[in-house]
Amino acid sequence: MLILRHSEVARLLDGCELDTVSVVADAYRLHERGDTAVPHSTFLRFPGQPRDRIIGLPAYRGGQRPAAGMKWIASFPANIGRGIQRASAAIILNSLETGRPEALIEGSLISAKRTAASAALAAELLTRDHRPDGLSLIGCGVINLEILRHVHATLPGLTSLAVYDSSPERAAEFAARAASVVPGARVLVLDSAQKALAAHGLVAIATSAVEPHLDLGAAEPGTVVLHISLRDLLPESLLDAYNVVDDTEHALRERTSLDLAVRAAGHRDFIAPTIGRLLLDEDSGQGYVPEPGRTVVYAPFGLGVLDIALADHVLTAARARGLGMRVEGFLPD
């Protein structure tokens, strides 16, 4: 068993945003072709703790280098007040020959970076006809900081940032970090999510919201909204949007905004092709063509196959560089 610690994962992924986006894009293509196995994630919740959860995401990625395993990720928002990160995770990769676990990898960074890479991939794909020079970030936590890092790598023309968080102190601290991620960019801290929606044509929403609370009315026509936290937008605001997901059946679960919208409407006509489909269409020369003036909302449920793909990428790099701690005798002889 090879164990990779957080510091080693960070060392292997630092500055590799474009590589991470490429790994995620390839996983989406395989998923769209049916060369993956992604069971529904399992949510472990606790009585009297509605905001806390631990999620299990098993997955298999096919292709030229198959991989399988599971991410076990906890989200406890009150951790922020304790001075530790909201999310913690571990990823196990299994041998496809024997089924035995081969690696235990600290997974919070992999989880954050694959989420951010998914958002950046969508931002690059869905803004090709109107490249933004600014980005609004609603929610000033680890995920949006990684999204900023990855979007800056894929769309290097950003010159202006707008940030909002329910905690002004957290927003101010985030703004300072954002300025270091995008040197020279103007960073403005706003006092409402609506103002952030209106500030730029590209918006990333990554909060810990458990119920919809935000309308899209403030967004300019044609705005691309990366709805990464899935439960912020009011369901009725999605009915006239162009809604891109990673997997429709996964996205319509667990009371996401899209799930609630479909329940209310009684149909799925407002859900567009998946990002995997858009990528395959682009590969065949049929690039994405937006509908003028229509708001685009990208809401990926977060497929476990992305975690497995990026964890396998990290494991391969770790073995090549001799990183990690090997534990003998972990499994029976």
mmCIF file of C-alpha atoms in Angstrom:
data_model
loop_
_atom_site.group_PDB
_atom_site.id
_atom_site.type_symbol
_atom_site.label_atom_id
_atom_site.label_comp_id
_atom_site.label_asym_id
_atom_site.label_seq_id
_atom_site.Cartn_x
_atom_site.Cartn_y
_atom_site.Cartn_z
ATOM 1 C CA MET A 1 0.000 0.000 0.000
ATOM 2 C CA LEU A 2 1.371 3.381 -1.012
ATOM 3 C CA ILE A 3 0.219 6.349 1.091
ATOM 4 C CA LEU A 4 0.392 9.857 -0.362
ATOM 5 C CA ARG A 5 0.083 12.722 2.094
ATOM 6 C CA HIS A 6 -1.418 16.155 1.456
ATOM 7 C CA SER A 7 1.991 17.797 1.061
ATOM 8 C CA GLU A 8 3.014 15.267 -1.583
ATOM 9 C CA VAL A 9 -0.232 15.668 -3.526
ATOM 10 C CA ALA A 10 0.239 19.452 -3.384
ATOM 11 C CA ARG A 11 3.796 19.123 -4.667
ATOM 12 C CA LEU A 12 2.650 17.003 -7.603
ATOM 13 C CA LEU A 13 -0.256 19.278 -8.612
ATOM 14 C CA ASP A 14 1.238 22.700 -7.933
ATOM 15 C CA GLY A 15 1.256 24.818 -11.088
ATOM 16 C CA CYS A 16 -0.287 22.026 -13.163
ATOM 17 C CA GLU A 17 -3.723 23.562 -13.752
ATOM 18 C CA LEU A 18 -3.770 22.969 -17.513
ATOM 19 C CA ASP A 19 -2.770 19.322 -17.019
ATOM 20 C CA THR A 20 -5.587 18.911 -14.482
ATOM 21 C CA VAL A 21 -8.111 20.421 -16.892
ATOM 22 C CA SER A 22 -6.905 17.998 -19.576
ATOM 23 C CA VAL A 23 -7.315 14.986 -17.234
ATOM 24 C CA VAL A 24 -10.854 16.099 -16.377
ATOM 25 C CA ALA A 25 -11.769 16.688 -20.026
ATOM 26 C CA ASP A 26 -10.560 13.216 -21.006
ATOM 27 C CA ALA A 27 -12.620 11.689 -18.175
ATOM 28 C CA TYR A 28 -15.731 13.503 -19.398
ATOM 29 C CA ARG A 29 -15.161 12.203 -22.926
ATOM 30 C CA LEU A 30 -14.839 8.624 -21.652
ATOM 31 C CA HIS A 31 -17.971 9.047 -19.545
ATOM 32 C CA GLU A 32 -19.961 10.329 -22.503
ATOM 33 C CA ARG A 33 -18.801 7.340 -24.578
ATOM 34 C CA GLY A 34 -19.983 4.960 -21.853
ATOM 35 C CA ASP A 35 -16.471 3.841 -20.882
ATOM 36 C CA THR A 36 -16.928 4.542 -17.171
ATOM 37 C CA ALA A 37 -18.916 3.154 -14.264
ATOM 38 C CA VAL A 38 -20.210 5.835 -11.911
ATOM 39 C CA PRO A 39 -22.801 4.623 -9.381
ATOM 40 C CA HIS A 40 -24.800 7.259 -7.571
ATOM 41 C CA SER A 41 -22.869 8.776 -4.699
ATOM 42 C CA THR A 42 -23.951 7.863 -1.180
ATOM 43 C CA PHE A 43 -24.728 10.631 1.323
ATOM 44 C CA LEU A 44 -24.228 9.958 5.011
ATOM 45 C CA ARG A 45 -26.105 12.560 7.055
ATOM 46 C CA PHE A 46 -26.485 13.045 10.784
ATOM 47 C CA PRO A 47 -29.553 13.786 12.961
ATOM 48 C CA GLY A 48 -29.560 17.399 14.100
ATOM 49 C CA GLN A 49 -26.665 18.353 11.766
ATOM 50 C CA PRO A 50 -28.356 19.368 8.487
ATOM 51 C CA ARG A 51 -25.275 21.051 7.006
ATOM 52 C CA ASP A 52 -22.852 18.195 7.719
ATOM 53 C CA ARG A 53 -22.390 15.186 5.466
ATOM 54 C CA ILE A 54 -19.921 12.535 4.335
ATOM 55 C CA ILE A 55 -20.190 11.339 0.737
ATOM 56 C CA GLY A 56 -18.904 8.151 -0.853
ATOM 57 C CA LEU A 57 -18.153 8.308 -4.585
ATOM 58 C CA PRO A 58 -17.078 4.997 -6.170
ATOM 59 C CA ALA A 59 -16.073 5.039 -9.831
ATOM 60 C CA TYR A 60 -14.289 3.268 -12.687
ATOM 61 C CA ARG A 61 -12.520 4.977 -15.571
ATOM 62 C CA GLY A 62 -11.822 2.964 -18.700
ATOM 63 C CA GLY A 63 -9.680 4.030 -21.620
ATOM 64 C CA GLN A 64 -6.045 3.195 -22.234
ATOM 65 C CA ARG A 65 -5.160 3.159 -18.535
ATOM 66 C CA PRO A 66 -8.183 1.931 -16.534
ATOM 67 C CA ALA A 67 -8.497 2.853 -12.868
ATOM 68 C CA ALA A 68 -11.019 2.254 -10.111
ATOM 69 C CA GLY A 69 -11.549 3.320 -6.528
ATOM 70 C CA MET A 70 -13.546 5.524 -4.202
ATOM 71 C CA LYS A 71 -13.469 8.995 -2.679
ATOM 72 C CA TRP A 72 -14.795 9.410 0.882
ATOM 73 C CA ILE A 73 -15.260 13.125 1.499
ATOM 74 C CA ALA A 74 -16.648 14.948 4.516
ATOM 75 C CA SER A 75 -18.121 18.450 4.467
ATOM 76 C CA PHE A 76 -18.491 20.107 7.875
ATOM 77 C CA PRO A 77 -18.969 23.874 7.302
ATOM 78 C CA ALA A 78 -18.466 24.711 10.997
ATOM 79 C CA ASN A 79 -14.831 23.662 10.574
ATOM 80 C CA ILE A 80 -14.162 27.105 9.104
ATOM 81 C CA GLY A 81 -14.891 28.631 12.508
ATOM 82 C CA ARG A 82 -12.512 26.103 14.049
ATOM 83 C CA GLY A 83 -9.699 27.297 11.832
ATOM 84 C CA ILE A 84 -9.588 24.142 9.672
ATOM 85 C CA GLN A 85 -10.870 23.451 6.173
ATOM 86 C CA ARG A 86 -14.531 22.640 5.630
ATOM 87 C CA ALA A 87 -13.792 19.496 3.609
ATOM 88 C CA SER A 88 -11.520 16.515 4.217
ATOM 89 C CA ALA A 89 -11.161 13.457 2.036
ATOM 90 C CA ALA A 90 -9.380 10.198 1.351
ATOM 91 C CA ILE A 91 -9.196 8.337 -1.968
ATOM 92 C CA ILE A 92 -8.505 4.626 -2.325
ATOM 93 C CA LEU A 93 -7.378 3.196 -5.665
ATOM 94 C CA ASN A 94 -7.783 -0.530 -6.275
ATOM 95 C CA SER A 95 -5.963 -2.972 -8.515
ATOM 96 C CA LEU A 96 -8.135 -3.985 -11.466
ATOM 97 C CA GLU A 97 -6.356 -7.362 -11.510
ATOM 98 C CA THR A 98 -6.850 -8.416 -7.897
ATOM 99 C CA GLY A 99 -9.245 -5.801 -6.525
ATOM 100 C CA ARG A 100 -6.827 -5.099 -3.691
ATOM 101 C CA PRO A 101 -6.324 -1.500 -2.550
ATOM 102 C CA GLU A 102 -3.029 -0.194 -3.916
ATOM 103 C CA ALA A 103 -2.939 3.413 -2.757
ATOM 104 C CA LEU A 104 -4.422 5.651 -0.079
ATOM 105 C CA ILE A 105 -4.254 9.283 -1.171
ATOM 106 C CA GLU A 106 -5.167 12.422 0.740
ATOM 107 C CA GLY A 107 -8.102 13.617 -1.323
ATOM 108 C CA SER A 108 -9.188 17.125 -0.335
ATOM 109 C CA LEU A 109 -6.803 18.816 -2.760
ATOM 110 C CA ILE A 110 -7.618 16.381 -5.557
ATOM 111 C CA SER A 111 -11.326 16.979 -4.931
ATOM 112 C CA ALA A 112 -10.941 20.764 -4.977
ATOM 113 C CA LYS A 113 -8.748 20.793 -8.066
ATOM 114 C CA ARG A 114 -10.896 18.411 -10.110
ATOM 115 C CA THR A 115 -13.926 20.560 -9.226
ATOM 116 C CA ALA A 116 -12.089 23.705 -10.247
ATOM 117 C CA ALA A 117 -10.798 22.081 -13.430
ATOM 118 C CA SER A 118 -14.362 21.113 -14.371
ATOM 119 C CA ALA A 119 -15.456 24.733 -13.876
ATOM 120 C CA ALA A 120 -12.511 26.111 -15.855
ATOM 121 C CA LEU A 121 -13.118 23.636 -18.672
ATOM 122 C CA ALA A 122 -16.738 24.797 -18.903
ATOM 123 C CA ALA A 123 -15.696 28.448 -18.738
ATOM 124 C CA GLU A 124 -13.267 27.971 -21.624
ATOM 125 C CA LEU A 125 -15.769 25.994 -23.701
ATOM 126 C CA LEU A 126 -18.847 28.151 -23.077
ATOM 127 C CA THR A 127 -17.254 31.581 -23.606
ATOM 128 C CA ARG A 128 -15.519 31.006 -26.919
ATOM 129 C CA ASP A 129 -17.656 33.589 -28.714
ATOM 130 C CA HIS A 130 -17.194 36.276 -26.045
ATOM 131 C CA ARG A 131 -14.079 35.888 -23.924
ATOM 132 C CA PRO A 132 -14.576 37.593 -20.557
ATOM 133 C CA ASP A 133 -12.066 40.030 -19.094
ATOM 134 C CA GLY A 134 -13.591 39.686 -15.631
ATOM 135 C CA LEU A 135 -14.839 37.024 -13.216
ATOM 136 C CA SER A 136 -17.214 37.246 -10.264
ATOM 137 C CA LEU A 137 -16.775 34.810 -7.396
ATOM 138 C CA ILE A 138 -19.658 34.210 -4.982
ATOM 139 C CA GLY A 139 -18.402 32.298 -1.958
ATOM 140 C CA CYS A 140 -14.874 32.946 -0.731
ATOM 141 C CA GLY A 141 -13.581 29.507 0.179
ATOM 142 C CA VAL A 142 -11.078 26.937 -1.039
ATOM 143 C CA ILE A 143 -13.125 25.863 -4.067
ATOM 144 C CA ASN A 144 -13.526 29.330 -5.566
ATOM 145 C CA LEU A 145 -9.856 30.086 -4.992
ATOM 146 C CA GLU A 146 -8.990 26.954 -6.972
ATOM 147 C CA ILE A 147 -11.573 27.895 -9.605
ATOM 148 C CA LEU A 148 -9.897 31.281 -9.939
ATOM 149 C CA ARG A 149 -6.511 29.603 -10.298
ATOM 150 C CA HIS A 150 -7.762 27.222 -13.002
ATOM 151 C CA VAL A 151 -9.869 29.785 -14.880
ATOM 152 C CA HIS A 152 -6.868 32.132 -14.930
ATOM 153 C CA ALA A 153 -4.835 29.328 -16.521
ATOM 154 C CA THR A 154 -7.441 28.641 -19.230
ATOM 155 C CA LEU A 155 -8.554 32.266 -19.722
ATOM 156 C CA PRO A 156 -5.443 34.355 -19.047
ATOM 157 C CA GLY A 157 -7.098 37.608 -20.172
ATOM 158 C CA LEU A 158 -8.792 38.302 -16.830
ATOM 159 C CA THR A 159 -8.196 41.882 -15.680
ATOM 160 C CA SER A 160 -10.995 42.388 -13.152
ATOM 161 C CA LEU A 161 -12.404 40.320 -10.278
ATOM 162 C CA ALA A 162 -15.487 40.833 -8.104
ATOM 163 C CA VAL A 163 -15.907 38.828 -4.903
ATOM 164 C CA TYR A 164 -18.748 38.373 -2.442
ATOM 165 C CA ASP A 165 -19.160 36.296 0.697
ATOM 166 C CA SER A 166 -21.696 36.363 3.519
ATOM 167 C CA SER A 167 -18.697 37.037 5.783
ATOM 168 C CA PRO A 168 -17.094 40.423 4.932
ATOM 169 C CA GLU A 169 -13.935 39.367 6.759
ATOM 170 C CA ARG A 170 -13.626 36.231 4.659
ATOM 171 C CA ALA A 171 -14.277 38.231 1.488
ATOM 172 C CA ALA A 172 -11.504 40.691 2.343
ATOM 173 C CA GLU A 173 -9.026 37.905 3.027
ATOM 174 C CA PHE A 174 -10.040 36.154 -0.188
ATOM 175 C CA ALA A 175 -9.590 39.347 -2.189
ATOM 176 C CA ALA A 176 -5.980 39.575 -1.040
ATOM 177 C CA ARG A 177 -5.335 35.995 -2.116
ATOM 178 C CA ALA A 178 -7.109 36.548 -5.436
ATOM 179 C CA ALA A 179 -4.848 39.500 -6.185
ATOM 180 C CA SER A 180 -1.819 37.226 -5.833
ATOM 181 C CA VAL A 181 -3.357 34.564 -8.112
ATOM 182 C CA VAL A 182 -4.081 37.090 -10.884
ATOM 183 C CA PRO A 183 -1.347 39.725 -10.552
ATOM 184 C CA GLY A 184 -2.389 43.138 -11.822
ATOM 185 C CA ALA A 185 -6.107 42.396 -11.787
ATOM 186 C CA ARG A 186 -8.470 44.881 -10.150
ATOM 187 C CA VAL A 187 -10.236 43.138 -7.242
ATOM 188 C CA LEU A 188 -13.498 44.579 -5.935
ATOM 189 C CA VAL A 189 -15.268 43.308 -2.810
ATOM 190 C CA LEU A 190 -19.042 43.639 -3.180
ATOM 191 C CA ASP A 191 -21.741 43.616 -0.518
ATOM 192 C CA SER A 192 -24.325 41.395 -2.226
ATOM 193 C CA ALA A 193 -24.487 38.308 -4.401
ATOM 194 C CA GLN A 194 -26.786 40.168 -6.821
ATOM 195 C CA LYS A 195 -24.117 42.822 -7.418
ATOM 196 C CA ALA A 196 -21.566 40.072 -8.056
ATOM 197 C CA LEU A 197 -23.907 38.440 -10.580
ATOM 198 C CA ALA A 198 -24.246 41.742 -12.408
ATOM 199 C CA ALA A 199 -20.550 42.654 -12.325
ATOM 200 C CA HIS A 200 -19.184 40.265 -14.971
ATOM 201 C CA GLY A 201 -20.274 37.937 -17.756
ATOM 202 C CA LEU A 202 -18.572 34.984 -16.053
ATOM 203 C CA VAL A 203 -19.629 34.049 -12.515
ATOM 204 C CA ALA A 204 -18.532 31.191 -10.227
ATOM 205 C CA ILE A 205 -20.792 30.227 -7.319
ATOM 206 C CA ALA A 206 -19.251 27.953 -4.695
ATOM 207 C CA THR A 207 -20.889 28.229 -1.282
ATOM 208 C CA SER A 208 -22.124 25.851 1.416
ATOM 209 C CA ALA A 209 -25.800 26.746 0.809
ATOM 210 C CA VAL A 210 -28.279 23.923 1.355
ATOM 211 C CA GLU A 211 -31.370 25.755 0.034
ATOM 212 C CA PRO A 212 -31.835 27.963 -3.066
ATOM 213 C CA HIS A 213 -31.694 31.690 -2.316
ATOM 214 C CA LEU A 214 -30.400 33.494 -5.398
ATOM 215 C CA ASP A 215 -32.226 34.653 -8.534
ATOM 216 C CA LEU A 216 -30.522 35.093 -11.900
ATOM 217 C CA GLY A 217 -32.347 38.337 -12.637
ATOM 218 C CA ALA A 218 -29.297 40.492 -11.917
ATOM 219 C CA ALA A 219 -27.135 38.663 -14.485
ATOM 220 C CA GLU A 220 -26.691 40.332 -17.862
ATOM 221 C CA PRO A 221 -28.057 38.360 -20.854
ATOM 222 C CA GLY A 222 -25.466 35.879 -22.081
ATOM 223 C CA THR A 223 -23.751 35.525 -18.704
ATOM 224 C CA VAL A 224 -22.089 32.160 -18.049
ATOM 225 C CA VAL A 225 -22.721 31.017 -14.468
ATOM 226 C CA LEU A 226 -20.613 28.207 -13.019
ATOM 227 C CA HIS A 227 -23.057 26.927 -10.385
ATOM 228 C CA ILE A 228 -20.618 24.641 -8.629
ATOM 229 C CA SER A 229 -22.378 24.446 -5.250
ATOM 230 C CA LEU A 230 -25.584 23.308 -7.010
ATOM 231 C CA ARG A 231 -28.142 24.628 -4.494
ATOM 232 C CA ASP A 232 -27.845 28.428 -4.595
ATOM 233 C CA LEU A 233 -30.013 29.311 -7.596
ATOM 234 C CA LEU A 234 -33.793 29.485 -7.308
ATOM 235 C CA PRO A 235 -35.310 26.681 -9.430
ATOM 236 C CA GLU A 236 -37.612 28.989 -11.379
ATOM 237 C CA SER A 237 -34.623 31.049 -12.535
ATOM 238 C CA LEU A 238 -33.259 28.005 -14.397
ATOM 239 C CA LEU A 239 -36.269 27.417 -16.634
ATOM 240 C CA ASP A 240 -35.182 29.963 -19.267
ATOM 241 C CA ALA A 241 -31.451 29.250 -18.966
ATOM 242 C CA TYR A 242 -29.235 26.965 -21.055
ATOM 243 C CA ASN A 243 -28.377 24.387 -18.379
ATOM 244 C CA VAL A 244 -25.280 22.243 -18.935
ATOM 245 C CA VAL A 245 -24.560 19.338 -16.566
ATOM 246 C CA ASP A 246 -21.996 16.544 -16.339
ATOM 247 C CA ASP A 247 -24.550 13.725 -16.061
ATOM 248 C CA THR A 248 -28.286 14.385 -16.096
ATOM 249 C CA GLU A 249 -29.309 11.492 -13.846
ATOM 250 C CA HIS A 250 -26.732 12.465 -11.251
ATOM 251 C CA ALA A 251 -27.622 16.166 -11.422
ATOM 252 C CA LEU A 252 -31.315 15.547 -10.723
ATOM 253 C CA ARG A 253 -30.802 14.219 -7.195
ATOM 254 C CA GLU A 254 -30.409 15.395 -3.632
ATOM 255 C CA ARG A 255 -32.558 18.533 -4.034
ATOM 256 C CA THR A 256 -30.166 20.421 -6.245
ATOM 257 C CA SER A 257 -31.615 23.547 -7.849
ATOM 258 C CA LEU A 258 -32.005 21.610 -11.111
ATOM 259 C CA ASP A 259 -33.664 18.715 -9.299
ATOM 260 C CA LEU A 260 -36.207 21.111 -7.765
ATOM 261 C CA ALA A 261 -36.717 22.847 -11.117
ATOM 262 C CA VAL A 262 -37.525 19.583 -12.891
ATOM 263 C CA ARG A 263 -39.912 18.570 -10.114
ATOM 264 C CA ALA A 264 -41.727 21.892 -10.403
ATOM 265 C CA ALA A 265 -41.818 21.973 -14.209
ATOM 266 C CA GLY A 266 -42.599 18.299 -14.742
ATOM 267 C CA HIS A 267 -40.113 18.036 -17.619
ATOM 268 C CA ARG A 268 -36.407 18.326 -18.510
ATOM 269 C CA ASP A 269 -36.660 20.370 -21.672
ATOM 270 C CA PHE A 270 -34.500 23.166 -20.260
ATOM 271 C CA ILE A 271 -31.495 20.845 -19.687
ATOM 272 C CA ALA A 272 -28.934 21.071 -22.490
ATOM 273 C CA PRO A 273 -26.439 18.424 -23.657
ATOM 274 C CA THR A 274 -23.809 17.367 -21.143
ATOM 275 C CA ILE A 275 -20.332 18.844 -21.139
ATOM 276 C CA GLY A 276 -19.026 15.477 -22.361
ATOM 277 C CA ARG A 277 -21.353 15.677 -25.357
ATOM 278 C CA LEU A 278 -20.218 19.226 -26.090
ATOM 279 C CA LEU A 279 -16.591 18.097 -25.965
ATOM 280 C CA LEU A 280 -17.188 15.180 -28.336
ATOM 281 C CA ASP A 281 -19.129 17.442 -30.696
ATOM 282 C CA GLU A 282 -16.209 19.856 -30.666
ATOM 283 C CA ASP A 283 -13.793 17.011 -31.417
ATOM 284 C CA SER A 284 -15.853 16.177 -34.506
ATOM 285 C CA GLY A 285 -15.893 19.791 -35.693
ATOM 286 C CA GLN A 286 -19.344 20.722 -34.383
ATOM 287 C CA GLY A 287 -18.371 23.309 -31.803
ATOM 288 C CA TYR A 288 -20.701 24.757 -29.192
ATOM 289 C CA VAL A 289 -22.810 27.621 -30.545
ATOM 290 C CA PRO A 290 -24.529 29.693 -27.830
ATOM 291 C CA GLU A 291 -27.984 31.173 -28.171
ATOM 292 C CA PRO A 292 -27.567 34.975 -28.177
ATOM 293 C CA GLY A 293 -28.696 36.641 -24.976
ATOM 294 C CA ARG A 294 -29.459 33.431 -23.114
ATOM 295 C CA THR A 295 -27.931 32.855 -19.682
ATOM 296 C CA VAL A 296 -25.810 29.702 -19.510
ATOM 297 C CA VAL A 297 -25.664 27.766 -16.231
ATOM 298 C CA TYR A 298 -23.107 25.000 -15.749
ATOM 299 C CA ALA A 299 -24.024 22.784 -12.798
ATOM 300 C CA PRO A 300 -21.806 19.675 -12.529
ATOM 301 C CA PHE A 301 -22.904 17.233 -9.839
ATOM 302 C CA GLY A 302 -19.302 16.175 -9.353
ATOM 303 C CA LEU A 303 -18.680 12.705 -10.764
ATOM 304 C CA GLY A 304 -16.454 10.350 -8.809
ATOM 305 C CA VAL A 305 -14.708 9.356 -12.024
ATOM 306 C CA LEU A 306 -12.981 12.756 -12.000
ATOM 307 C CA ASP A 307 -11.490 12.002 -8.592
ATOM 308 C CA ILE A 308 -10.312 8.591 -9.742
ATOM 309 C CA ALA A 309 -8.839 10.008 -12.945
ATOM 310 C CA LEU A 310 -6.906 12.739 -11.152
ATOM 311 C CA ALA A 311 -5.873 10.435 -8.283
ATOM 312 C CA ASP A 312 -4.493 7.941 -10.817
ATOM 313 C CA HIS A 313 -2.636 10.795 -12.529
ATOM 314 C CA VAL A 314 -1.127 11.786 -9.157
ATOM 315 C CA LEU A 315 -0.260 8.184 -8.285
ATOM 316 C CA THR A 316 1.541 7.688 -11.601
ATOM 317 C CA ALA A 317 3.564 10.866 -11.040
ATOM 318 C CA ALA A 318 4.347 9.880 -7.437
ATOM 319 C CA ARG A 319 5.677 6.481 -8.479
ATOM 320 C CA ALA A 320 7.836 8.083 -11.172
ATOM 321 C CA ARG A 321 9.335 10.502 -8.637
ATOM 322 C CA GLY A 322 9.622 8.049 -5.754
ATOM 323 C CA LEU A 323 7.178 9.927 -3.522
ATOM 324 C CA GLY A 324 4.869 8.456 -0.891
ATOM 325 C CA MET A 325 5.199 6.129 2.051
ATOM 326 C CA ARG A 326 4.977 2.407 1.357
ATOM 327 C CA VAL A 327 3.353 0.352 4.114
ATOM 328 C CA GLU A 328 4.191 -3.336 4.133
ATOM 329 C CA GLY A 329 1.873 -5.861 5.734
ATOM 330 C CA PHE A 330 -1.250 -3.745 5.386
ATOM 331 C CA LEU A 331 -3.014 -6.582 3.549
ATOM 332 C CA PRO A 332 -3.001 -10.274 4.477
ATOM 333 C CA ASP A 333 -0.452 -12.424 2.695
#
